[in-house]
Coordinates of C-alpha atoms in Angstrom, one line a residue:
Chain T
X1 CA 12.3 10.1 -11.1
X2 CA 11.3 9.5 -7.5
X3 CA 13.6 7.3 -5.4
X4 CA 10.5 5.4 -4.4
X5 CA 9.1 5.3 -7.9
X6 CA 8.6 2.3 -10.2
X7 CA 9.6 -1.1 -8.9
X8 CA 12.3 -1.4 -11.5
X9 CA 14.3 1.2 -9.5
X10 CA 14.0 -0.8 -6.2
X11 CA 17.0 -2.5 -4.6
X12 CA 17.2 -6.2 -5.2
X13 CA 16.4 -6.7 -1.5
X14 CA 13.2 -4.6 -1.7
X15 CA 12.1 -6.4 -4.9
X16 CA 12.7 -9.8 -3.3
X17 CA 10.6 -8.8 -0.3
X18 CA 7.9 -7.4 -2.6
X19 CA 7.8 -10.7 -4.5
X20 CA 7.5 -12.7 -1.3
X21 CA 5.0 -10.3 0.1
X22 CA 2.8 -10.4 -3.0
X23 CA 2.9 -14.2 -3.0
X24 CA 2.0 -14.3 0.7
X25 CA -0.6 -11.6 0.9
X26 CA -2.8 -12.8 -2.0
X27 CA -5.4 -14.6 -0.1
X28 CA -8.9 -15.8 -0.9
X29 CA -9.9 -14.9 2.6
X30 CA -9.8 -11.1 1.9
X31 CA -10.9 -10.9 -1.8
X32 CA -8.6 -7.8 -2.3
X33 CA -7.7 -6.6 -5.7
X34 CA -4.1 -6.5 -6.8
X35 CA -3.7 -2.8 -6.2
X36 CA -4.8 -3.1 -2.6
X37 CA -2.6 -6.1 -2.0
X38 CA 0.3 -4.2 -3.6
X39 CA -0.4 -1.2 -1.4
X40 CA -0.3 -3.3 1.7
X41 CA 2.8 -5.2 0.7
X42 CA 4.7 -1.9 -0.2
X43 CA 3.8 -0.5 3.1
X44 CA 5.1 -3.6 4.9
X45 CA 8.3 -3.6 2.7
X46 CA 9.0 0.0 3.7
X47 CA 8.5 -0.8 7.4
X48 CA 10.7 -3.9 7.1
X49 CA 13.5 -2.1 5.4
X50 CA 13.4 0.7 7.9
X51 CA 14.4 -1.7 10.7
X52 CA 17.8 -1.0 12.1
X53 CA 20.4 -3.7 11.2
X54 CA 21.8 -3.8 14.7
X55 CA 18.4 -5.2 15.8
X56 CA 19.1 -8.4 13.8
X57 CA 19.6 -11.5 15.9
X58 CA 22.9 -13.2 15.7
X59 CA 23.1 -16.4 13.6
X60 CA 20.4 -15.2 11.1
X61 CA 21.4 -14.0 7.7
X62 CA 20.2 -10.5 6.8
X63 CA 17.9 -11.9 4.1
X64 CA 16.3 -14.4 6.6
X65 CA 16.0 -11.6 9.1
X66 CA 14.2 -9.3 6.7
X67 CA 11.8 -12.1 5.6
X68 CA 11.2 -12.8 9.3
X69 CA 10.4 -9.2 10.0
X70 CA 8.1 -9.0 7.0
X71 CA 6.2 -12.2 8.2
X72 CA 5.8 -10.7 11.6
X73 CA 4.4 -7.5 10.2
X74 CA 2.1 -9.4 7.9
X75 CA 0.9 -11.6 10.8
X76 CA 0.1 -8.5 12.8
X77 CA -1.9 -7.1 9.9
X78 CA -3.9 -10.3 9.7
X79 CA -4.6 -10.3 13.4
X80 CA -5.8 -6.7 13.3
X81 CA -7.9 -7.3 10.2
X82 CA -9.5 -10.4 11.7
X83 CA -10.3 -8.5 14.8
X84 CA -11.8 -5.6 12.7
X85 CA -13.8 -8.0 10.5
X86 CA -15.0 -10.1 13.4
X87 CA -18.7 -10.7 13.1
X88 CA -19.0 -9.4 9.5
X89 CA -18.4 -12.7 7.9
X90 CA -17.2 -16.0 9.2
X91 CA -13.5 -16.5 8.3
X92 CA -13.1 -19.3 5.8
X93 CA -16.7 -19.1 4.7
X94 CA -15.8 -18.3 1.1
X95 CA -15.3 -21.2 -1.1
X96 CA -12.0 -22.3 -2.3
X97 CA -11.6 -21.5 -5.9
X98 CA -14.0 -18.5 -5.7
X99 CA -11.4 -16.4 -7.4
X100 CA -11.1 -18.8 -10.3
X101 CA -12.1 -16.0 -12.7
X102 CA -8.9 -14.2 -11.9
X103 CA -6.2 -14.7 -14.5
X104 CA -4.0 -16.8 -12.2
X105 CA -2.1 -20.0 -12.7
X106 CA -3.3 -23.1 -11.0
X107 CA -0.5 -22.8 -8.4
X108 CA -1.4 -19.2 -7.6
X109 CA -5.1 -20.2 -7.1
X110 CA -4.0 -23.1 -4.9
X111 CA -1.7 -20.9 -2.9
X112 CA -4.4 -18.2 -2.4
X113 CA -6.7 -20.9 -1.1
X114 CA -4.2 -22.2 1.5
X115 CA -4.1 -21.0 5.1
X116 CA -1.5 -18.3 5.5
X117 CA 0.5 -20.3 8.1
X118 CA 1.0 -23.1 5.5
X119 CA 1.6 -20.6 2.7
X120 CA 4.3 -18.6 4.6
X121 CA 6.2 -21.8 5.4
X122 CA 6.0 -23.2 1.8
X123 CA 7.0 -19.8 0.2
X124 CA 10.0 -19.3 2.5
X125 CA 11.4 -22.7 1.5
X126 CA 10.2 -23.2 -2.1
X127 CA 10.2 -19.6 -3.4
X128 CA 12.9 -17.9 -1.2
X129 CA 15.0 -21.1 -0.9
X130 CA 15.6 -20.7 2.8
X131 CA 16.9 -23.8 4.5
X132 CA 14.5 -25.5 6.9
X133 CA 16.5 -24.2 9.9
X134 CA 16.5 -20.7 8.6
X135 CA 12.7 -20.9 7.7
X136 CA 11.9 -22.2 11.2
X137 CA 13.9 -19.4 12.8
X138 CA 12.2 -16.8 10.5
X139 CA 8.8 -18.1 11.5
X140 CA 9.8 -18.5 15.1
X141 CA 8.6 -22.1 15.2
X142 CA 10.4 -25.4 15.9
X143 CA 11.9 -27.4 13.1
X144 CA 9.4 -30.2 13.6
X145 CA 6.5 -27.7 13.4
X146 CA 8.0 -26.3 10.2
X147 CA 8.3 -29.8 8.7
X148 CA 4.7 -30.6 9.7
X149 CA 3.5 -27.4 8.0
X150 CA 5.5 -28.1 4.9
X151 CA 4.1 -31.6 4.6
X152 CA 0.6 -30.3 5.0
X153 CA 1.1 -27.5 2.6
X154 CA 2.5 -29.8 -0.1
X155 CA -0.4 -32.2 0.4
X156 CA -2.9 -29.3 0.0
X157 CA -1.1 -28.1 -3.1
X158 CA -1.0 -31.5 -4.6
X159 CA -4.7 -32.0 -3.9
X160 CA -5.6 -28.6 -5.4
X161 CA -3.5 -29.0 -8.5
X162 CA -4.7 -32.6 -9.3
X163 CA -7.7 -32.4 -11.5
X164 CA -10.8 -33.9 -9.8
X165 CA -12.3 -37.0 -11.5
X166 CA -15.2 -35.0 -13.0
X167 CA -12.8 -32.3 -14.4
X168 CA -10.5 -34.9 -15.7
X169 CA -13.5 -36.5 -17.5
X170 CA -14.5 -33.2 -19.0
X171 CA -11.0 -32.5 -20.1
X172 CA -10.9 -35.9 -21.8
X173 CA -14.2 -35.3 -23.5
X174 CA -13.0 -32.0 -24.8
X175 CA -9.9 -33.6 -26.3
X176 CA -10.2 -34.1 -30.1
X177 CA -11.0 -37.7 -31.1
X178 CA -8.0 -39.1 -33.0
X179 CA -8.3 -41.9 -35.4
X180 CA -5.5 -43.8 -37.1
X181 CA -5.8 -43.4 -40.8
X182 CA -4.1 -46.0 -42.9
Chain V
X1 CA 5.8 -46.5 13.2
X2 CA 4.7 -42.8 13.3
X3 CA 8.2 -41.6 14.2
X4 CA 9.6 -43.7 11.4
X5 CA 7.1 -42.3 8.9
X6 CA 7.7 -38.7 10.2
X7 CA 11.5 -39.2 9.8
X8 CA 11.0 -40.5 6.2
X9 CA 8.9 -37.4 5.4
X10 CA 11.4 -35.1 7.0
X11 CA 14.2 -36.7 5.0
X12 CA 12.1 -36.4 1.8
X13 CA 11.3 -32.7 2.5
X14 CA 15.0 -32.0 3.2
X15 CA 16.0 -33.7 -0.1
X16 CA 13.5 -31.7 -2.1
X17 CA 14.4 -28.4 -0.4
X18 CA 18.2 -28.9 -0.7
X19 CA 18.7 -29.3 3.0
X20 CA 20.4 -32.7 3.0
X21 CA 24.2 -33.0 3.3
X22 CA 25.8 -34.6 0.2
X23 CA 26.4 -38.0 1.8
X24 CA 22.8 -38.2 3.0
X25 CA 21.6 -37.1 -0.3
X26 CA 23.4 -39.9 -2.1
X27 CA 21.9 -42.4 0.4
X28 CA 18.5 -41.0 -0.1
X29 CA 18.8 -41.3 -3.9
X30 CA 19.7 -45.0 -3.6
X31 CA 16.6 -45.4 -1.4
X32 CA 14.5 -43.5 -4.0
X33 CA 15.7 -45.8 -6.8
X34 CA 14.4 -48.8 -4.9
X35 CA 11.1 -47.4 -3.7
X36 CA 8.7 -46.2 -6.4
X37 CA 6.4 -44.5 -3.9
X38 CA 9.1 -42.3 -2.5
X39 CA 10.3 -41.5 -6.0
X40 CA 6.8 -40.4 -7.1
X41 CA 6.4 -38.2 -4.1
X42 CA 9.7 -36.5 -4.7
X43 CA 8.8 -35.9 -8.3
X44 CA 5.6 -34.2 -7.3
X45 CA 7.2 -32.1 -4.7
X46 CA 10.1 -31.0 -7.0
X47 CA 7.5 -30.1 -9.6
X48 CA 5.7 -28.0 -7.0
X49 CA 8.9 -26.1 -6.2
X50 CA 9.4 -25.4 -9.9
X51 CA 5.7 -24.4 -10.3
X52 CA 5.9 -22.0 -7.3
X53 CA 9.1 -20.3 -8.6
X54 CA 7.7 -19.9 -12.1
X55 CA 4.3 -18.6 -10.9
X56 CA 5.8 -16.0 -8.6
X57 CA 9.0 -15.1 -10.4
X58 CA 7.6 -11.7 -11.6
X59 CA 4.7 -11.2 -9.2
X60 CA 6.4 -8.1 -7.8
X61 CA 6.4 -6.5 -11.3
X62 CA 2.7 -7.1 -12.2
X63 CA 1.4 -4.2 -10.2
X64 CA 3.2 -0.8 -10.3
X65 CA 4.3 1.2 -7.3
X66 CA 2.0 4.1 -8.1
X67 CA -0.8 3.1 -5.8
X68 CA 1.4 2.0 -2.9
X69 CA 1.5 2.2 0.8
X70 CA -1.5 4.1 1.9
X71 CA -2.1 2.9 5.4
X72 CA -4.0 3.6 8.5
X73 CA -2.9 2.0 11.7
X74 CA -4.6 -1.2 10.9
X75 CA -2.7 -1.7 7.7
X76 CA -6.1 -2.0 5.9
X77 CA -5.7 -0.9 2.3
X78 CA -7.8 2.0 1.2
X79 CA -10.9 1.6 -0.9
X80 CA -9.5 3.5 -3.9
X81 CA -12.6 2.8 -6.0
X82 CA -14.9 4.4 -3.4
X83 CA -12.5 7.3 -2.9
X84 CA -12.1 8.0 -6.6
X85 CA -15.9 7.9 -7.0
X86 CA -16.3 10.3 -4.2
X87 CA -13.9 12.8 -5.6
X88 CA -15.5 12.5 -9.1
X89 CA -18.9 13.2 -7.7
X90 CA -17.5 16.2 -5.8
X91 CA -15.9 17.6 -8.9
X92 CA -19.1 17.2 -10.9
X93 CA -21.2 18.9 -8.3
X94 CA -21.8 22.6 -8.4
X95 CA -19.3 24.4 -6.1
X96 CA -21.0 25.4 -2.9
X97 CA -19.1 28.1 -1.1
X98 CA -20.0 31.2 0.7
X99 CA -19.8 33.3 -2.5
X100 CA -21.9 30.8 -4.6
X101 CA -24.5 30.6 -1.8
X102 CA -24.8 34.4 -1.4
X103 CA -25.1 34.8 -5.2
X104 CA -27.8 32.2 -5.3
X105 CA -29.8 34.0 -2.5
X106 CA -29.3 37.4 -4.2
X107 CA -30.7 36.1 -7.5
X108 CA -33.8 34.6 -5.8
X109 CA -34.4 37.9 -3.9
X110 CA -34.2 39.9 -7.1
X111 CA -36.5 37.7 -9.0
X112 CA -39.3 37.4 -6.5
X113 CA -39.4 40.8 -5.0
X114 CA -37.7 43.3 -7.2
X115 CA -40.6 45.7 -7.7
X116 CA -42.6 45.3 -4.5
X117 CA -42.8 48.2 -2.1
X118 CA -42.3 45.9 0.9
X119 CA -39.1 44.7 -0.7
X120 CA -37.6 48.2 -0.4
X121 CA -38.2 48.3 3.3
X122 CA -36.9 44.7 3.6
X123 CA -33.8 45.7 1.7
X124 CA -33.2 48.7 4.0
X125 CA -33.5 46.4 7.0
X126 CA -31.2 43.9 5.4
X127 CA -28.7 46.6 4.6
X128 CA -28.7 47.7 8.2
X129 CA -28.2 44.1 9.4
X130 CA -25.4 43.8 6.9
X131 CA -23.7 47.0 8.1
X132 CA -24.0 45.8 11.7
X133 CA -22.6 42.4 10.8
X134 CA -19.7 44.1 9.0
X135 CA -18.9 46.2 12.1
X136 CA -18.9 43.1 14.3
X137 CA -16.7 41.3 11.8
X138 CA -14.2 44.2 11.8
X139 CA -14.2 44.4 15.6
X140 CA -13.6 40.6 16.0
X141 CA -11.3 40.1 13.0
X142 CA -8.6 37.5 13.4
X143 CA -4.9 38.0 12.7
X144 CA -3.9 39.7 9.5
X145 CA -3.0 37.5 6.5
X146 CA 0.8 37.8 7.1
X147 CA 0.4 36.7 10.7
X148 CA -1.7 33.7 9.6
X149 CA 0.9 32.9 6.9
X150 CA 3.5 32.8 9.7
X151 CA 1.4 30.3 11.6
X152 CA 1.3 28.1 8.5
X153 CA 5.0 28.3 8.1
X154 CA 5.5 27.3 11.7
X155 CA 3.2 24.3 11.3
X156 CA 5.1 23.3 8.1
X157 CA 8.4 23.5 9.9
X158 CA 7.0 21.3 12.7
X159 CA 5.7 18.7 10.2
X160 CA 9.0 18.7 8.4
X161 CA 11.0 18.2 11.6
X162 CA 8.6 15.5 12.8
X163 CA 8.2 13.4 9.6
X164 CA 10.9 14.0 7.0
X165 CA 13.8 12.6 8.9
X166 CA 11.8 9.5 9.9
X167 CA 11.9 7.0 7.2
X168 CA 9.2 4.8 8.7
X169 CA 6.7 7.6 9.1
X170 CA 7.7 10.2 6.5
X171 CA 4.6 9.6 4.4
X172 CA 1.4 7.6 4.8
X173 CA 0.8 7.3 1.1
X174 CA 3.9 6.5 -1.0
X175 CA 3.5 7.5 -4.6
X176 CA 5.2 9.3 -7.4
X177 CA 1.8 10.0 -9.0
X178 CA 0.4 13.4 -8.1
X179 CA -3.1 12.4 -9.3
X180 CA -3.0 9.3 -7.1
X181 CA -2.1 11.4 -4.1
X182 CA -4.8 13.9 -4.9
X183 CA -7.3 11.1 -5.1
X184 CA -6.2 9.9 -1.7
X185 CA -6.1 13.3 0.0
X186 CA -9.2 15.0 -1.4
X187 CA -11.9 12.8 0.4
X188 CA -10.1 13.4 3.7
X189 CA -10.6 17.2 3.3
X190 CA -14.0 17.1 1.6
X191 CA -12.6 19.3 -1.2
X192 CA -10.2 18.8 -4.0
X193 CA -6.5 19.1 -3.0
X194 CA -4.0 20.0 -5.7
X195 CA -0.6 18.4 -5.5
X196 CA 1.7 20.6 -7.6
X197 CA 4.2 19.2 -10.1
X198 CA 7.7 20.3 -9.1
X199 CA 9.5 18.2 -11.7
X200 CA 10.5 21.4 -13.5
X201 CA 12.6 22.3 -10.4
X202 CA 14.1 18.8 -10.2
X203 CA 11.9 17.6 -7.4
X204 CA 9.9 14.3 -7.8
X205 CA 7.0 13.4 -5.6
X206 CA 7.6 10.7 -2.9
X207 CA 4.2 10.6 -1.3
X208 CA 2.0 12.4 1.3
X209 CA 0.3 12.4 4.6
X210 CA -2.3 14.3 6.6
X211 CA -0.7 16.3 9.4
X212 CA -1.8 19.0 11.9
X213 CA -1.7 22.4 10.3
X214 CA -1.9 25.9 11.8
X215 CA -5.7 25.9 12.2
X216 CA -6.8 22.4 11.3
X217 CA -5.7 19.3 9.3
X218 CA -3.3 19.9 6.4
X219 CA -2.1 17.9 3.5
X220 CA 1.7 17.4 3.5
X221 CA 3.3 16.2 0.3
X222 CA 7.0 15.2 0.2
X223 CA 9.4 15.6 -2.7
X224 CA 13.0 14.7 -3.3
X225 CA 15.6 15.7 -5.9
X226 CA 18.3 13.6 -7.4
X227 CA 20.7 14.4 -4.6
X228 CA 18.1 13.0 -2.1
X229 CA 17.3 16.4 -0.6
X230 CA 13.7 16.5 0.5
X231 CA 11.2 19.4 0.6
X232 CA 7.7 19.3 2.0
X233 CA 4.7 21.1 0.7
X234 CA 1.9 21.8 3.1
X235 CA -1.6 22.7 1.8
X236 CA -4.1 23.8 4.4
X237 CA -7.6 24.5 3.3
X238 CA -9.0 27.9 4.6
X239 CA -10.7 30.9 3.3
X240 CA -7.9 33.4 2.7
X241 CA -7.5 36.8 1.1
X242 CA -5.0 37.0 -1.7
X243 CA -1.5 37.6 -0.5
X244 CA 0.9 39.2 -2.8
X245 CA 4.2 38.5 -1.0
X246 CA 5.4 35.2 0.3
X247 CA 6.2 34.9 4.1
X248 CA 9.3 33.0 5.2
X249 CA 10.2 31.7 8.6
X250 CA 13.4 29.9 9.6
X251 CA 14.2 27.6 12.6
X252 CA 17.7 26.3 12.5
X253 CA 18.5 24.9 9.1
X254 CA 14.8 24.5 8.2
X255 CA 13.0 27.3 6.3
X256 CA 9.4 27.5 5.4
X257 CA 7.9 29.9 2.8
X258 CA 4.1 30.4 2.9
X259 CA 1.9 31.8 0.2
X260 CA -1.9 31.8 -0.4
X261 CA -3.0 30.3 -3.7
X262 CA -6.1 31.1 -5.6
X263 CA -7.9 28.1 -4.3
X264 CA -9.2 28.4 -0.7
X265 CA -6.0 27.1 0.7
X266 CA -2.6 28.2 2.0
X267 CA 0.5 26.7 0.5
X268 CA 3.8 26.4 2.3
X269 CA 7.1 25.0 1.0
X270 CA 9.5 23.8 3.7
X271 CA 13.0 22.4 3.5
X272 CA 16.7 22.9 4.1
X273 CA 17.2 24.8 0.8
X274 CA 18.1 28.5 0.7
X275 CA 15.3 30.9 1.2
X276 CA 15.3 32.3 -2.4
X277 CA 15.2 28.8 -3.8
X278 CA 12.2 27.9 -1.5
X279 CA 10.4 31.2 -2.6
X280 CA 11.0 30.1 -6.2
X281 CA 9.6 26.7 -5.5
X282 CA 6.6 28.1 -3.6
X283 CA 5.8 30.3 -6.6
X284 CA 6.2 27.4 -9.0
X285 CA 3.9 25.3 -6.8
X286 CA 1.4 28.1 -6.6
X287 CA 1.4 28.6 -10.3
X288 CA 1.0 24.9 -10.9
X289 CA -2.0 24.8 -8.5
X290 CA -3.6 27.9 -10.0
X291 CA -3.2 26.7 -13.5
X292 CA -5.6 23.7 -12.9

């Protein structure tokens, strides 16, 4: 079996990066399929893990450093892609929830619809459980900027996951009518 | 007021994300007990954390590694659907090569003008032109097959030295699936590229890339065995006469063995293995390609 074969053979470090990468790179903005997203993420994981450990800054754990490298590589990808697609279609023109047909959970749909700056902050803290200080260092932003992003991301997530009044009405009308039978 | 509100939000976020020291945490919990609004917000945010962890717990497992890591410099993922369709169309289409084309022309000539008097004269003229063309071809013939094979071996050694030791750049397309690599490579060469199976010799595919060959672009597939030793396999499309014997070249520890396969391509195996082993691998790869 190849050393770079199925993901089950990956090191825990590589798998954790892939999990974070898949969560980060799934974005309504691009409308990529899962294979393309996985191909992108795997490439970025390879490049991240190829970094020399002596390049790691002092005071940052190896895990935070790798996540930080991954985020930087992903940001670079986004910049290049935006530059390449400039003029083809206005960014953000697609409607939120366009990918509702995909078999995702409500959280995944909400995360796809979020801007990636908010998504990367929330994923580092909620999914990867980095402390606020570590996450701010990984994203190369100030602690207050991180807190602002987290607050916005949580507000967006709450808004996306709360059923709108009309949907709530439909859900209620679909519920079976129960009667008390004596 | 804004600063106070921001501070309260920062404290709530720190509580939810486990960043408050224990003493501050206890104080915050007391505050939460007396303020329903804060308690509700914390409950929502804690539920968000749980939902995110549950949703993405196995997201890395949902898509296999087989189609991974084909990149150009932009990092843009390849359109595999389009590439696959292209290869399929190419495979369905009638092969158009010099031999097929000349056979086609020959049949047309026979049908239309087999018994005409003028055709005999025309054939004589064509024959003279063909003889002249053959003489010119002989006079300007390129290097003999062995010499060309040596060039392929040199190119394979250069590719091995350039890419195999470099973990970042070793392959452009990381996959253990030979078919997936063929689907990725073939459109780039406008002809089907066979990626041989060397599992019988204990070597598993790692991925591939396009690299400069001896005379043009070449496909370079990389394999590794259980000990982590890597060998490269370079396939360079060109019209070649059959070669009966493999050609080997060595530079330092790296040896390349080049053979021509039945398909219009050269095939070179390169690595740090002993020459007889590489010859064996080259023959295995050649047999694997020829059997398709």
